């Protein structure tokens, strides 16, 4: 999952307001929006946490949520390799076809709360992420303009 400002509206906003953003500034803007998504994802995972105690130090899916900022300025949120739980998130998000040694047919399993939860969390928080990212970009642009006005 990657979060980067891509909408034409925001690009127009940057063109109208001058300088645009450097990679470091883009990282700051993307981080603001991605943090909102990451917090919403963590809340969702914690809300759906089971009481099950895993053997051999295995972590719960909610404990493996992680993030990384790429060199291009994208803020990526996912599940750690160490936790070995990303496949479970994918199964819950996409649903799965049950199979066993007898074949089937069995119905497609897609837990209602989990069905497409990765995209749904993004949609639910899209407006808030956009507002905060725009606010952060405006703050950065204002600081640039202020430093140019003062001759710094």
PDB file of C-alpha atoms in Angstrom:
ATOM      1  CA  UNK A   1       0.000   0.000   0.000  1.00  0.00           C
ATOM      2  CA  UNK A   2       1.517   3.259  -1.070  1.00  0.00           C
ATOM      3  CA  UNK A   3       0.396   6.753  -0.264  1.00  0.00           C
ATOM      4  CA  UNK A   4       1.538   9.618  -2.408  1.00  0.00           C
ATOM      5  CA  UNK A   5      -0.265  12.746  -3.467  1.00  0.00           C
ATOM      6  CA  UNK A   6      -1.461  11.973  -6.977  1.00  0.00           C
ATOM      7  CA  UNK A   7      -4.750  13.765  -7.554  1.00  0.00           C
ATOM      8  CA  UNK A   8      -4.937  16.281 -10.377  1.00  0.00           C
ATOM      9  CA  UNK A   9      -6.480  18.792  -7.969  1.00  0.00           C
ATOM     10  CA  UNK A  10      -3.472  18.735  -5.702  1.00  0.00           C
ATOM     11  CA  UNK A  11      -1.067  18.955  -8.651  1.00  0.00           C
ATOM     12  CA  UNK A  12      -2.963  22.034  -9.871  1.00  0.00           C
ATOM     13  CA  UNK A  13      -2.722  23.475  -6.370  1.00  0.00           C
ATOM     14  CA  UNK A  14       1.063  23.029  -6.390  1.00  0.00           C
ATOM     15  CA  UNK A  15       1.389  24.645  -9.834  1.00  0.00           C
ATOM     16  CA  UNK A  16      -0.675  27.634  -8.713  1.00  0.00           C
ATOM     17  CA  UNK A  17       1.308  28.037  -5.518  1.00  0.00           C
ATOM     18  CA  UNK A  18       4.747  27.997  -7.009  1.00  0.00           C
ATOM     19  CA  UNK A  19       7.723  25.936  -6.031  1.00  0.00           C
ATOM     20  CA  UNK A  20       6.326  22.427  -5.696  1.00  0.00           C
ATOM     21  CA  UNK A  21       7.889  20.034  -3.242  1.00  0.00           C
ATOM     22  CA  UNK A  22      11.301  18.435  -2.926  1.00  0.00           C
ATOM     23  CA  UNK A  23      11.531  14.709  -2.140  1.00  0.00           C
ATOM     24  CA  UNK A  24      12.114  15.464   1.554  1.00  0.00           C
ATOM     25  CA  UNK A  25       9.100  17.772   1.632  1.00  0.00           C
ATOM     26  CA  UNK A  26       6.991  15.190  -0.209  1.00  0.00           C
ATOM     27  CA  UNK A  27       8.012  12.634   2.421  1.00  0.00           C
ATOM     28  CA  UNK A  28       6.759  14.972   5.148  1.00  0.00           C
ATOM     29  CA  UNK A  29       3.435  15.504   3.357  1.00  0.00           C
ATOM     30  CA  UNK A  30       2.947  11.809   2.625  1.00  0.00           C
ATOM     31  CA  UNK A  31       3.850  10.881   6.186  1.00  0.00           C
ATOM     32  CA  UNK A  32       1.041  13.065   7.557  1.00  0.00           C
ATOM     33  CA  UNK A  33      -1.565  11.307   5.411  1.00  0.00           C
ATOM     34  CA  UNK A  34      -0.134   7.839   5.867  1.00  0.00           C
ATOM     35  CA  UNK A  35      -0.044   8.204   9.648  1.00  0.00           C
ATOM     36  CA  UNK A  36      -3.817   8.750   9.599  1.00  0.00           C
ATOM     37  CA  UNK A  37      -4.256   5.578   7.525  1.00  0.00           C
ATOM     38  CA  UNK A  38      -1.815   3.619   9.670  1.00  0.00           C
ATOM     39  CA  UNK A  39      -3.585   4.642  12.884  1.00  0.00           C
ATOM     40  CA  UNK A  40      -6.975   3.693  11.400  1.00  0.00           C
ATOM     41  CA  UNK A  41      -5.569   0.333  10.272  1.00  0.00           C
ATOM     42  CA  UNK A  42      -4.084  -0.325  13.721  1.00  0.00           C
ATOM     43  CA  UNK A  43      -7.402   0.552  15.370  1.00  0.00           C
ATOM     44  CA  UNK A  44      -9.236  -1.827  13.009  1.00  0.00           C
ATOM     45  CA  UNK A  45      -6.767  -4.646  13.681  1.00  0.00           C
ATOM     46  CA  UNK A  46      -6.884  -4.094  17.437  1.00  0.00           C
ATOM     47  CA  UNK A  47     -10.703  -4.084  17.340  1.00  0.00           C
ATOM     48  CA  UNK A  48     -10.637  -7.480  15.596  1.00  0.00           C
ATOM     49  CA  UNK A  49      -7.911  -8.971  17.776  1.00  0.00           C
ATOM     50  CA  UNK A  50      -8.712 -12.468  19.038  1.00  0.00           C
ATOM     51  CA  UNK A  51      -8.045 -13.863  22.498  1.00  0.00           C
ATOM     52  CA  UNK A  52      -6.006 -16.686  21.020  1.00  0.00           C
ATOM     53  CA  UNK A  53      -2.535 -17.183  22.459  1.00  0.00           C
ATOM     54  CA  UNK A  54      -0.094 -18.199  19.750  1.00  0.00           C
ATOM     55  CA  UNK A  55       2.609 -20.786  20.328  1.00  0.00           C
ATOM     56  CA  UNK A  56       6.354 -20.345  19.813  1.00  0.00           C
ATOM     57  CA  UNK A  57       6.285 -16.555  20.041  1.00  0.00           C
ATOM     58  CA  UNK A  58       4.153 -16.128  16.914  1.00  0.00           C
ATOM     59  CA  UNK A  59       2.810 -12.598  16.690  1.00  0.00           C
ATOM     60  CA  UNK A  60      -0.791 -11.540  16.089  1.00  0.00           C
ATOM     61  CA  UNK A  61      -1.520  -9.829  12.757  1.00  0.00           C
ATOM     62  CA  UNK A  62      -2.162  -6.548  14.619  1.00  0.00           C
ATOM     63  CA  UNK A  63       1.366  -6.659  16.055  1.00  0.00           C
ATOM     64  CA  UNK A  64       3.041  -6.976  12.648  1.00  0.00           C
ATOM     65  CA  UNK A  65       1.788  -3.720  11.071  1.00  0.00           C
ATOM     66  CA  UNK A  66       4.781  -1.725   9.869  1.00  0.00           C
ATOM     67  CA  UNK A  67       5.697   1.190   7.610  1.00  0.00           C
ATOM     68  CA  UNK A  68       8.565   2.371   5.438  1.00  0.00           C
ATOM     69  CA  UNK A  69       9.341   5.594   3.608  1.00  0.00           C
ATOM     70  CA  UNK A  70      10.841   4.920   0.182  1.00  0.00           C
ATOM     71  CA  UNK A  71      13.578   7.025  -1.383  1.00  0.00           C
ATOM     72  CA  UNK A  72      10.961   8.415  -3.802  1.00  0.00           C
ATOM     73  CA  UNK A  73       8.923   9.836  -0.943  1.00  0.00           C
ATOM     74  CA  UNK A  74       6.183   7.200  -0.787  1.00  0.00           C
ATOM     75  CA  UNK A  75       5.037   6.020   2.607  1.00  0.00           C
ATOM     76  CA  UNK A  76       4.307   2.293   2.456  1.00  0.00           C
ATOM     77  CA  UNK A  77       2.279   0.486   5.081  1.00  0.00           C
ATOM     78  CA  UNK A  78       2.180  -3.280   5.331  1.00  0.00           C
ATOM     79  CA  UNK A  79       2.968  -6.230   7.516  1.00  0.00           C
ATOM     80  CA  UNK A  80       6.491  -7.185   8.583  1.00  0.00           C
ATOM     81  CA  UNK A  81       8.337 -10.097   6.989  1.00  0.00           C
ATOM     82  CA  UNK A  82       9.445 -11.166  10.449  1.00  0.00           C
ATOM     83  CA  UNK A  83       5.821 -11.494  11.587  1.00  0.00           C
ATOM     84  CA  UNK A  84       4.953 -13.732   8.612  1.00  0.00           C
ATOM     85  CA  UNK A  85       1.315 -12.576   8.666  1.00  0.00           C
ATOM     86  CA  UNK A  86       0.861 -10.642   5.407  1.00  0.00           C
ATOM     87  CA  UNK A  87      -0.698 -13.684   3.745  1.00  0.00           C
ATOM     88  CA  UNK A  88      -3.381 -13.773   6.460  1.00  0.00           C
ATOM     89  CA  UNK A  89      -4.238 -10.123   5.834  1.00  0.00           C
ATOM     90  CA  UNK A  90      -4.487 -10.895   2.112  1.00  0.00           C
ATOM     91  CA  UNK A  91      -6.756 -13.910   2.720  1.00  0.00           C
ATOM     92  CA  UNK A  92      -9.034 -11.883   4.989  1.00  0.00           C
ATOM     93  CA  UNK A  93      -9.078  -8.897   2.610  1.00  0.00           C
ATOM     94  CA  UNK A  94      -9.706 -10.858  -0.598  1.00  0.00           C
ATOM     95  CA  UNK A  95     -11.588 -13.836   0.799  1.00  0.00           C
ATOM     96  CA  UNK A  96     -10.613 -17.379  -0.095  1.00  0.00           C
ATOM     97  CA  UNK A  97     -11.957 -20.607  -1.548  1.00  0.00           C
ATOM     98  CA  UNK A  98     -12.057 -23.423   0.972  1.00  0.00           C
ATOM     99  CA  UNK A  99     -10.490 -26.685  -0.172  1.00  0.00           C
ATOM    100  CA  UNK A 100      -9.667 -29.938   1.556  1.00  0.00           C
ATOM    101  CA  UNK A 101      -8.693 -33.489   0.629  1.00  0.00           C
ATOM    102  CA  UNK A 102     -12.263 -34.236  -0.550  1.00  0.00           C
ATOM    103  CA  UNK A 103     -12.370 -31.391  -3.069  1.00  0.00           C
ATOM    104  CA  UNK A 104     -15.561 -29.460  -2.631  1.00  0.00           C
ATOM    105  CA  UNK A 105     -17.514 -27.590  -3.784  1.00  0.00           C
ATOM    106  CA  UNK A 106     -17.333 -25.160  -0.918  1.00  0.00           C
ATOM    107  CA  UNK A 107     -18.398 -21.557  -0.903  1.00  0.00           C
ATOM    108  CA  UNK A 108     -16.062 -18.582  -1.165  1.00  0.00           C
ATOM    109  CA  UNK A 109     -15.277 -17.336   2.343  1.00  0.00           C
ATOM    110  CA  UNK A 110     -15.093 -13.568   2.778  1.00  0.00           C
ATOM    111  CA  UNK A 111     -15.527 -12.427   6.393  1.00  0.00           C
ATOM    112  CA  UNK A 112     -17.870  -9.424   6.224  1.00  0.00           C
ATOM    113  CA  UNK A 113     -15.866  -7.053   8.468  1.00  0.00           C
ATOM    114  CA  UNK A 114     -12.629  -7.955   6.714  1.00  0.00           C
ATOM    115  CA  UNK A 115     -13.804  -7.980   3.092  1.00  0.00           C
ATOM    116  CA  UNK A 116     -11.684  -5.430   1.213  1.00  0.00           C
ATOM    117  CA  UNK A 117     -10.705  -3.800   4.515  1.00  0.00           C
ATOM    118  CA  UNK A 118      -7.430  -2.424   3.132  1.00  0.00           C
ATOM    119  CA  UNK A 119      -9.186  -0.243   0.534  1.00  0.00           C
ATOM    120  CA  UNK A 120     -12.158   0.498   2.784  1.00  0.00           C
ATOM    121  CA  UNK A 121      -9.973   1.975   5.506  1.00  0.00           C
ATOM    122  CA  UNK A 122      -8.403   4.208   2.855  1.00  0.00           C
ATOM    123  CA  UNK A 123     -11.811   5.314   1.554  1.00  0.00           C
ATOM    124  CA  UNK A 124     -13.110   6.024   5.063  1.00  0.00           C
ATOM    125  CA  UNK A 125     -10.122   8.248   5.825  1.00  0.00           C
ATOM    126  CA  UNK A 126      -9.530   9.721   2.360  1.00  0.00           C
ATOM    127  CA  UNK A 127     -11.005  13.175   3.052  1.00  0.00           C
ATOM    128  CA  UNK A 128      -9.180  13.515   6.365  1.00  0.00           C
ATOM    129  CA  UNK A 129      -5.882  12.377   4.826  1.00  0.00           C
ATOM    130  CA  UNK A 130      -6.312  14.834   1.949  1.00  0.00           C
ATOM    131  CA  UNK A 131      -7.051  17.738   4.312  1.00  0.00           C
ATOM    132  CA  UNK A 132      -4.039  17.004   6.490  1.00  0.00           C
ATOM    133  CA  UNK A 133      -1.722  16.473   3.521  1.00  0.00           C
ATOM    134  CA  UNK A 134      -2.909  19.745   1.948  1.00  0.00           C
ATOM    135  CA  UNK A 135      -2.441  21.530   5.271  1.00  0.00           C
ATOM    136  CA  UNK A 136       1.113  20.185   5.581  1.00  0.00           C
ATOM    137  CA  UNK A 137       1.936  21.100   1.958  1.00  0.00           C
ATOM    138  CA  UNK A 138       0.533  24.605   2.500  1.00  0.00           C
ATOM    139  CA  UNK A 139       2.640  24.932   5.652  1.00  0.00           C
ATOM    140  CA  UNK A 140       5.784  23.918   3.735  1.00  0.00           C
ATOM    141  CA  UNK A 141       4.997  26.283   0.841  1.00  0.00           C
ATOM    142  CA  UNK A 142       4.244  29.140   3.251  1.00  0.00           C
ATOM    143  CA  UNK A 143       7.553  28.534   5.011  1.00  0.00           C
ATOM    144  CA  UNK A 144       9.361  28.620   1.649  1.00  0.00           C
ATOM    145  CA  UNK A 145       7.610  31.830   0.657  1.00  0.00           C
ATOM    146  CA  UNK A 146       8.313  33.384   4.041  1.00  0.00           C
ATOM    147  CA  UNK A 147      11.993  32.477   3.886  1.00  0.00           C
ATOM    148  CA  UNK A 148      12.172  33.910   0.316  1.00  0.00           C
ATOM    149  CA  UNK A 149      10.450  37.123   1.453  1.00  0.00           C
ATOM    150  CA  UNK A 150      12.888  37.648   4.311  1.00  0.00           C
ATOM    151  CA  UNK A 151      15.877  36.962   2.082  1.00  0.00           C
ATOM    152  CA  UNK A 152      17.039  33.916   4.042  1.00  0.00           C
TER     153      UNK A 152
END
